[in-house]
mmCIF file of C-alpha atoms in Angstrom:
data_model
loop_
_atom_site.group_PDB
_atom_site.id
_atom_site.type_symbol
_atom_site.label_atom_id
_atom_site.label_comp_id
_atom_site.label_asym_id
_atom_site.label_seq_id
_atom_site.Cartn_x
_atom_site.Cartn_y
_atom_site.Cartn_z
ATOM 1 C CA UNK A 1 45.782 -40.844 -73.550
ATOM 2 C CA UNK A 2 46.311 -43.139 -76.381
ATOM 3 C CA UNK A 3 44.318 -41.997 -80.066
ATOM 4 C CA UNK A 4 42.518 -44.359 -82.154
ATOM 5 C CA UNK A 5 45.598 -44.714 -84.470
ATOM 6 C CA UNK A 6 47.832 -45.719 -81.691
ATOM 7 C CA UNK A 7 45.459 -48.287 -80.389
ATOM 8 C CA UNK A 8 45.449 -49.538 -84.043
ATOM 9 C CA UNK A 9 49.275 -49.532 -84.586
ATOM 10 C CA UNK A 10 49.994 -51.472 -81.450
ATOM 11 C CA UNK A 11 47.101 -54.233 -82.327
ATOM 12 C CA UNK A 12 48.521 -54.596 -85.703
ATOM 13 C CA UNK A 13 52.188 -54.771 -84.132
ATOM 14 C CA UNK A 14 50.606 -57.536 -81.633
ATOM 15 C CA UNK A 15 49.007 -59.440 -83.999
ATOM 16 C CA UNK A 16 52.104 -59.706 -86.248
ATOM 17 C CA UNK A 17 54.394 -60.780 -83.824
ATOM 18 C CA UNK A 18 51.968 -63.139 -82.272
ATOM 19 C CA UNK A 19 51.809 -64.576 -85.507
ATOM 20 C CA UNK A 20 55.787 -64.959 -85.801
ATOM 21 C CA UNK A 21 55.730 -66.656 -82.605
ATOM 22 C CA UNK A 22 53.612 -69.537 -84.247
ATOM 23 C CA UNK A 23 50.453 -69.149 -82.074
ATOM 24 C CA UNK A 24 47.471 -71.409 -83.661
ATOM 25 C CA UNK A 25 45.152 -68.541 -84.041
ATOM 26 C CA UNK A 26 43.711 -65.011 -82.433
ATOM 27 C CA UNK A 27 40.451 -64.281 -81.731
ATOM 28 C CA UNK A 28 39.638 -60.416 -81.068
ATOM 29 C CA UNK A 29 36.627 -60.261 -78.654
ATOM 30 C CA UNK A 30 34.424 -57.123 -77.160
ATOM 31 C CA UNK A 31 33.886 -54.065 -78.730
ATOM 32 C CA UNK A 32 36.825 -54.149 -80.726
ATOM 33 C CA UNK A 33 35.104 -56.697 -83.155
ATOM 34 C CA UNK A 34 32.758 -54.098 -84.284
ATOM 35 C CA UNK A 35 35.176 -51.051 -84.150
ATOM 36 C CA UNK A 36 35.359 -50.294 -80.675
ATOM 37 C CA UNK A 37 32.765 -48.465 -78.361
ATOM 38 C CA UNK A 38 35.090 -45.422 -77.981
ATOM 39 C CA UNK A 39 38.450 -44.039 -77.716
ATOM 40 C CA UNK A 40 38.698 -45.359 -74.176
ATOM 41 C CA UNK A 41 38.196 -48.920 -75.243
ATOM 42 C CA UNK A 42 40.803 -51.430 -74.937
ATOM 43 C CA UNK A 43 41.897 -54.346 -76.687
ATOM 44 C CA UNK A 44 40.317 -58.063 -75.740
ATOM 45 C CA UNK A 45 41.923 -61.353 -77.430
ATOM 46 C CA UNK A 46 42.073 -64.861 -76.942
ATOM 47 C CA UNK A 47 45.250 -66.642 -78.130
ATOM 48 C CA UNK A 48 45.362 -70.355 -79.051
ATOM 49 C CA UNK A 49 48.737 -71.770 -78.198
ATOM 50 C CA UNK A 50 50.365 -75.207 -78.738
ATOM 51 C CA UNK A 51 51.168 -77.023 -75.504
ATOM 52 C CA UNK A 52 52.930 -76.454 -73.114
ATOM 53 C CA UNK A 53 50.850 -73.005 -72.500
ATOM 54 C CA UNK A 54 53.098 -71.866 -70.002
ATOM 55 C CA UNK A 55 56.034 -71.660 -72.227
ATOM 56 C CA UNK A 56 53.999 -69.753 -74.750
ATOM 57 C CA UNK A 57 52.342 -67.575 -72.078
ATOM 58 C CA UNK A 58 56.136 -66.363 -71.106
ATOM 59 C CA UNK A 59 56.735 -65.676 -74.953
ATOM 60 C CA UNK A 60 53.618 -63.546 -74.847
ATOM 61 C CA UNK A 61 54.504 -61.714 -71.923
ATOM 62 C CA UNK A 62 58.226 -60.853 -73.439
ATOM 63 C CA UNK A 63 56.501 -59.781 -76.444
ATOM 64 C CA UNK A 64 54.357 -57.682 -74.560
ATOM 65 C CA UNK A 65 57.299 -56.092 -72.846
ATOM 66 C CA UNK A 66 59.147 -55.349 -76.100
ATOM 67 C CA UNK A 67 56.013 -53.729 -77.509
ATOM 68 C CA UNK A 68 56.608 -51.199 -74.584
ATOM 69 C CA UNK A 69 54.113 -52.589 -71.637
ATOM 70 C CA UNK A 70 55.179 -50.823 -68.298
ATOM 71 C CA UNK A 71 53.348 -53.081 -66.120
ATOM 72 C CA UNK A 72 51.556 -56.861 -66.382
ATOM 73 C CA UNK A 73 49.334 -58.081 -64.497
ATOM 74 C CA UNK A 74 49.065 -62.311 -64.566
ATOM 75 C CA UNK A 75 46.168 -64.253 -63.705
ATOM 76 C CA UNK A 76 45.061 -68.073 -64.500
ATOM 77 C CA UNK A 77 41.541 -68.968 -64.760
ATOM 78 C CA UNK A 78 42.062 -72.833 -64.619
ATOM 79 C CA UNK A 79 44.578 -75.278 -65.855
ATOM 80 C CA UNK A 80 46.203 -74.233 -68.899
ATOM 81 C CA UNK A 81 43.978 -70.802 -69.455
ATOM 82 C CA UNK A 82 46.318 -67.951 -68.585
ATOM 83 C CA UNK A 83 45.421 -64.079 -68.491
ATOM 84 C CA UNK A 84 47.949 -61.306 -69.286
ATOM 85 C CA UNK A 85 46.783 -57.687 -68.370
ATOM 86 C CA UNK A 86 49.550 -55.449 -69.885
ATOM 87 C CA UNK A 87 49.245 -51.748 -69.435
ATOM 88 C CA UNK A 88 51.220 -49.115 -71.918
ATOM 89 C CA UNK A 89 52.458 -45.657 -70.779
ATOM 90 C CA UNK A 90 50.149 -44.162 -73.285
ATOM 91 C CA UNK A 91 46.997 -45.668 -71.157
ATOM 92 C CA UNK A 92 46.356 -48.675 -73.245
ATOM 93 C CA UNK A 93 45.458 -51.776 -71.401
ATOM 94 C CA UNK A 94 44.844 -54.959 -73.308
ATOM 95 C CA UNK A 95 43.381 -58.198 -71.864
ATOM 96 C CA UNK A 96 44.619 -61.528 -73.304
ATOM 97 C CA UNK A 97 43.591 -64.852 -72.526
ATOM 98 C CA UNK A 98 45.898 -67.793 -73.829
ATOM 99 C CA UNK A 99 44.889 -71.248 -74.001
ATOM 100 C CA UNK A 100 44.624 -74.557 -76.240
ATOM 101 C CA UNK A 101 42.425 -74.486 -79.093
ATOM 102 C CA UNK A 102 40.462 -76.960 -77.481
ATOM 103 C CA UNK A 103 39.613 -74.784 -74.616
ATOM 104 C CA UNK A 104 38.273 -71.269 -76.540
ATOM 105 C CA UNK A 105 34.911 -70.247 -75.488
ATOM 106 C CA UNK A 106 32.262 -68.241 -76.652
ATOM 107 C CA UNK A 107 30.429 -66.004 -73.913
ATOM 108 C CA UNK A 108 29.024 -63.135 -76.428
ATOM 109 C CA UNK A 109 28.440 -62.578 -80.097
ATOM 110 C CA UNK A 110 31.376 -60.143 -79.982
ATOM 111 C CA UNK A 111 34.008 -61.857 -81.331
ATOM 112 C CA UNK A 112 36.015 -62.477 -84.571
ATOM 113 C CA UNK A 113 39.035 -64.824 -85.601
ATOM 114 C CA UNK A 114 41.714 -62.405 -86.941
ATOM 115 C CA UNK A 115 44.348 -65.499 -87.476
ATOM 116 C CA UNK A 116 43.969 -69.095 -88.017
ATOM 117 C CA UNK A 117 47.099 -70.979 -89.183
ATOM 118 C CA UNK A 118 45.117 -74.253 -90.066
ATOM 119 C CA UNK A 119 41.149 -73.691 -89.920
ATOM 120 C CA UNK A 120 41.018 -75.201 -86.681
ATOM 121 C CA UNK A 121 40.510 -72.043 -84.409
ATOM 122 C CA UNK A 122 37.536 -71.076 -86.665
ATOM 123 C CA UNK A 123 36.188 -74.346 -86.674
ATOM 124 C CA UNK A 124 36.137 -74.692 -83.121
ATOM 125 C CA UNK A 125 34.620 -71.006 -82.518
ATOM 126 C CA UNK A 126 31.872 -71.774 -84.988
ATOM 127 C CA UNK A 127 30.900 -74.972 -83.260
ATOM 128 C CA UNK A 128 30.999 -73.025 -79.900
ATOM 129 C CA UNK A 129 29.128 -69.921 -81.191
ATOM 130 C CA UNK A 130 26.249 -72.265 -82.410
ATOM 131 C CA UNK A 131 26.042 -73.799 -78.591
ATOM 132 C CA UNK A 132 26.163 -70.281 -77.398
ATOM 133 C CA UNK A 133 23.223 -69.259 -79.527
ATOM 134 C CA UNK A 134 21.056 -72.407 -78.796
ATOM 135 C CA UNK A 135 21.193 -71.817 -75.001
ATOM 136 C CA UNK A 136 17.891 -70.777 -73.408
ATOM 137 C CA UNK A 137 19.958 -68.102 -71.251
ATOM 138 C CA UNK A 138 23.287 -68.002 -72.933
ATOM 139 C CA UNK A 139 25.125 -65.594 -70.609
ATOM 140 C CA UNK A 140 25.957 -66.768 -66.950
ATOM 141 C CA UNK A 141 23.700 -65.485 -64.485
ATOM 142 C CA UNK A 142 23.810 -65.509 -60.780
ATOM 143 C CA UNK A 143 22.273 -68.771 -59.322
ATOM 144 C CA UNK A 144 19.327 -68.169 -57.402
ATOM 145 C CA UNK A 145 19.325 -64.506 -57.983
ATOM 146 C CA UNK A 146 15.953 -63.685 -55.746
ATOM 147 C CA UNK A 147 16.810 -65.860 -53.019
ATOM 148 C CA UNK A 148 20.472 -64.082 -52.955
ATOM 149 C CA UNK A 149 18.875 -60.676 -53.090
ATOM 150 C CA UNK A 150 16.308 -61.539 -50.190
ATOM 151 C CA UNK A 151 19.261 -63.316 -48.154
ATOM 152 C CA UNK A 152 21.048 -59.749 -48.300
ATOM 153 C CA UNK A 153 18.075 -58.080 -47.331
ATOM 154 C CA UNK A 154 18.059 -60.231 -44.359
ATOM 155 C CA UNK A 155 21.496 -59.507 -43.782
ATOM 156 C CA UNK A 156 21.311 -55.935 -43.924
ATOM 157 C CA UNK A 157 18.660 -55.751 -41.661
ATOM 158 C CA UNK A 158 20.368 -57.680 -39.043
ATOM 159 C CA UNK A 159 23.243 -55.286 -39.399
ATOM 160 C CA UNK A 160 21.310 -52.303 -39.053
ATOM 161 C CA UNK A 161 20.022 -53.946 -35.665
ATOM 162 C CA UNK A 162 23.433 -53.982 -34.574
ATOM 163 C CA UNK A 163 24.014 -50.357 -35.617
ATOM 164 C CA UNK A 164 26.667 -52.003 -37.840
ATOM 165 C CA UNK A 165 26.100 -49.292 -40.613
ATOM 166 C CA UNK A 166 29.128 -50.027 -42.904
ATOM 167 C CA UNK A 167 27.901 -53.734 -43.021
ATOM 168 C CA UNK A 168 24.497 -52.693 -43.968
ATOM 169 C CA UNK A 169 25.718 -50.609 -46.780
ATOM 170 C CA UNK A 170 27.886 -53.357 -47.761
ATOM 171 C CA UNK A 171 25.244 -55.850 -48.057
ATOM 172 C CA UNK A 172 22.800 -53.049 -50.065
ATOM 173 C CA UNK A 173 25.941 -52.552 -52.688
ATOM 174 C CA UNK A 174 25.657 -56.160 -53.449
ATOM 175 C CA UNK A 175 21.589 -56.173 -53.713
ATOM 176 C CA UNK A 176 22.079 -53.145 -56.241
ATOM 177 C CA UNK A 177 24.363 -55.231 -58.365
ATOM 178 C CA UNK A 178 21.547 -58.129 -58.330
ATOM 179 C CA UNK A 179 19.118 -55.590 -59.645
ATOM 180 C CA UNK A 180 21.515 -54.293 -62.283
ATOM 181 C CA UNK A 181 21.718 -58.004 -63.616
ATOM 182 C CA UNK A 182 18.280 -58.383 -63.769
ATOM 183 C CA UNK A 183 18.033 -55.153 -65.564
ATOM 184 C CA UNK A 184 20.423 -56.020 -67.846
ATOM 185 C CA UNK A 185 18.168 -59.070 -68.791
ATOM 186 C CA UNK A 186 15.073 -57.328 -69.255
ATOM 187 C CA UNK A 187 16.512 -55.214 -71.784
ATOM 188 C CA UNK A 188 18.305 -58.100 -73.625
ATOM 189 C CA UNK A 189 21.285 -56.778 -73.424
ATOM 190 C CA UNK A 190 24.653 -58.530 -73.567
ATOM 191 C CA UNK A 191 25.271 -59.885 -69.894
ATOM 192 C CA UNK A 192 28.926 -60.681 -70.277
ATOM 193 C CA UNK A 193 31.126 -57.913 -69.162
ATOM 194 C CA UNK A 194 28.270 -55.408 -69.724
ATOM 195 C CA UNK A 195 29.651 -51.693 -69.110
ATOM 196 C CA UNK A 196 27.627 -49.265 -70.936
ATOM 197 C CA UNK A 197 25.005 -48.820 -68.216
ATOM 198 C CA UNK A 198 24.390 -45.461 -69.895
ATOM 199 C CA UNK A 199 22.346 -47.198 -72.613
ATOM 200 C CA UNK A 200 19.884 -49.342 -70.118
ATOM 201 C CA UNK A 201 16.328 -47.407 -70.033
ATOM 202 C CA UNK A 202 16.623 -43.733 -68.841
ATOM 203 C CA UNK A 203 13.365 -43.939 -66.262
ATOM 204 C CA UNK A 204 15.404 -47.312 -64.920
ATOM 205 C CA UNK A 205 18.693 -45.340 -64.497
ATOM 206 C CA UNK A 206 16.987 -42.379 -62.698
ATOM 207 C CA UNK A 207 15.173 -44.519 -60.094
ATOM 208 C CA UNK A 208 18.493 -46.572 -59.799
ATOM 209 C CA UNK A 209 20.679 -43.427 -59.031
ATOM 210 C CA UNK A 210 17.909 -42.354 -56.424
ATOM 211 C CA UNK A 211 19.744 -45.361 -54.431
ATOM 212 C CA UNK A 212 22.997 -43.455 -54.176
ATOM 213 C CA UNK A 213 21.010 -40.502 -52.380
ATOM 214 C CA UNK A 214 20.685 -40.910 -48.639
ATOM 215 C CA UNK A 215 21.747 -39.591 -45.072
ATOM 216 C CA UNK A 216 24.322 -41.586 -43.513
ATOM 217 C CA UNK A 217 22.561 -42.708 -40.683
ATOM 218 C CA UNK A 218 20.808 -45.802 -39.409
ATOM 219 C CA UNK A 219 17.499 -44.090 -40.386
ATOM 220 C CA UNK A 220 19.007 -43.331 -43.811
ATOM 221 C CA UNK A 221 19.960 -46.662 -44.315
ATOM 222 C CA UNK A 222 16.806 -48.313 -43.731
ATOM 223 C CA UNK A 223 14.871 -46.007 -45.949
ATOM 224 C CA UNK A 224 17.544 -46.795 -48.625
ATOM 225 C CA UNK A 225 17.033 -50.520 -47.773
ATOM 226 C CA UNK A 226 13.258 -50.189 -48.268
ATOM 227 C CA UNK A 227 13.635 -48.087 -51.805
ATOM 228 C CA UNK A 228 16.028 -50.863 -52.831
ATOM 229 C CA UNK A 229 13.581 -53.535 -52.235
ATOM 230 C CA UNK A 230 10.695 -51.561 -54.310
ATOM 231 C CA UNK A 231 12.888 -51.375 -57.254
ATOM 232 C CA UNK A 232 13.858 -55.174 -56.855
ATOM 233 C CA UNK A 233 10.140 -56.147 -57.132
ATOM 234 C CA UNK A 234 9.429 -53.524 -60.002
ATOM 235 C CA UNK A 235 12.618 -54.923 -61.731
ATOM 236 C CA UNK A 236 12.080 -58.597 -60.994
ATOM 237 C CA UNK A 237 8.464 -58.255 -61.947
ATOM 238 C CA UNK A 238 9.458 -57.559 -65.777
ATOM 239 C CA UNK A 239 11.402 -60.692 -66.282
ATOM 240 C CA UNK A 240 9.870 -63.642 -67.467
ATOM 241 C CA UNK A 241 12.879 -66.142 -67.222
ATOM 242 C CA UNK A 242 13.537 -65.807 -63.663
ATOM 243 C CA UNK A 243 11.708 -68.390 -61.579
ATOM 244 C CA UNK A 244 11.556 -68.171 -57.753
ATOM 245 C CA UNK A 245 9.221 -69.134 -54.943
ATOM 246 C CA UNK A 246 7.892 -65.899 -53.731
ATOM 247 C CA UNK A 247 7.897 -67.743 -50.171
ATOM 248 C CA UNK A 248 11.118 -66.596 -49.848
ATOM 249 C CA UNK A 249 10.358 -63.438 -48.378
ATOM 250 C CA UNK A 250 9.111 -65.334 -45.173
ATOM 251 C CA UNK A 251 12.718 -65.257 -44.294
ATOM 252 C CA UNK A 252 12.549 -61.362 -43.842
ATOM 253 C CA UNK A 253 9.286 -61.174 -41.897
ATOM 254 C CA UNK A 254 9.512 -60.798 -38.027
ATOM 255 C CA UNK A 255 13.090 -59.206 -38.210
#
């Protein structure tokens, strides 16, 4: 596994070589902005480039290979926004999104402009940050999350009646994710790419982890389903921003 020093050295090399390529700017995002959560944190960065973006993406890919990347996963969020996830022999991972300055985004307070060729990147990020902070709910949440939960509950019941244990458990796993999302909001945590579940309320953690204790059987899944529903009700009752029609519970009656 890589050390703190190795991560810092490769970060510095990356930034220097990106500047040498002629990028418009670079924005560090995630825990690295505050010195990283721990020794296992990776490097997250947005890189603003000139058009054409695809040409610059290929140059950055070559740069990462020269730095020692042993594998690079490529993705595309939308037109002119690309993702490169390089992995290194020492275990280090990077998440690098590449885009024009006008397509930069702010999805959490954890960002820092680490290079700006002409001031336009910082100007854009400050504008986006102001918009982010002025939103009533700045983080993207699951639309109609209460309905989505109840609908999954309904599907799980039907699967149990069909003796489809795996299908029911798959629905319950998604229901757990909805509960986690609500709890993160309840605790005013940063929802975007939240990973530090160990920071959540300890009493919630204890009850949530009980959802992983069950008999692998139809009866065991039925009991788990009821425990999951109870935790959902307890969790959403503490949330002041999620509005929903309690009549949605009618869709699971008489099943």
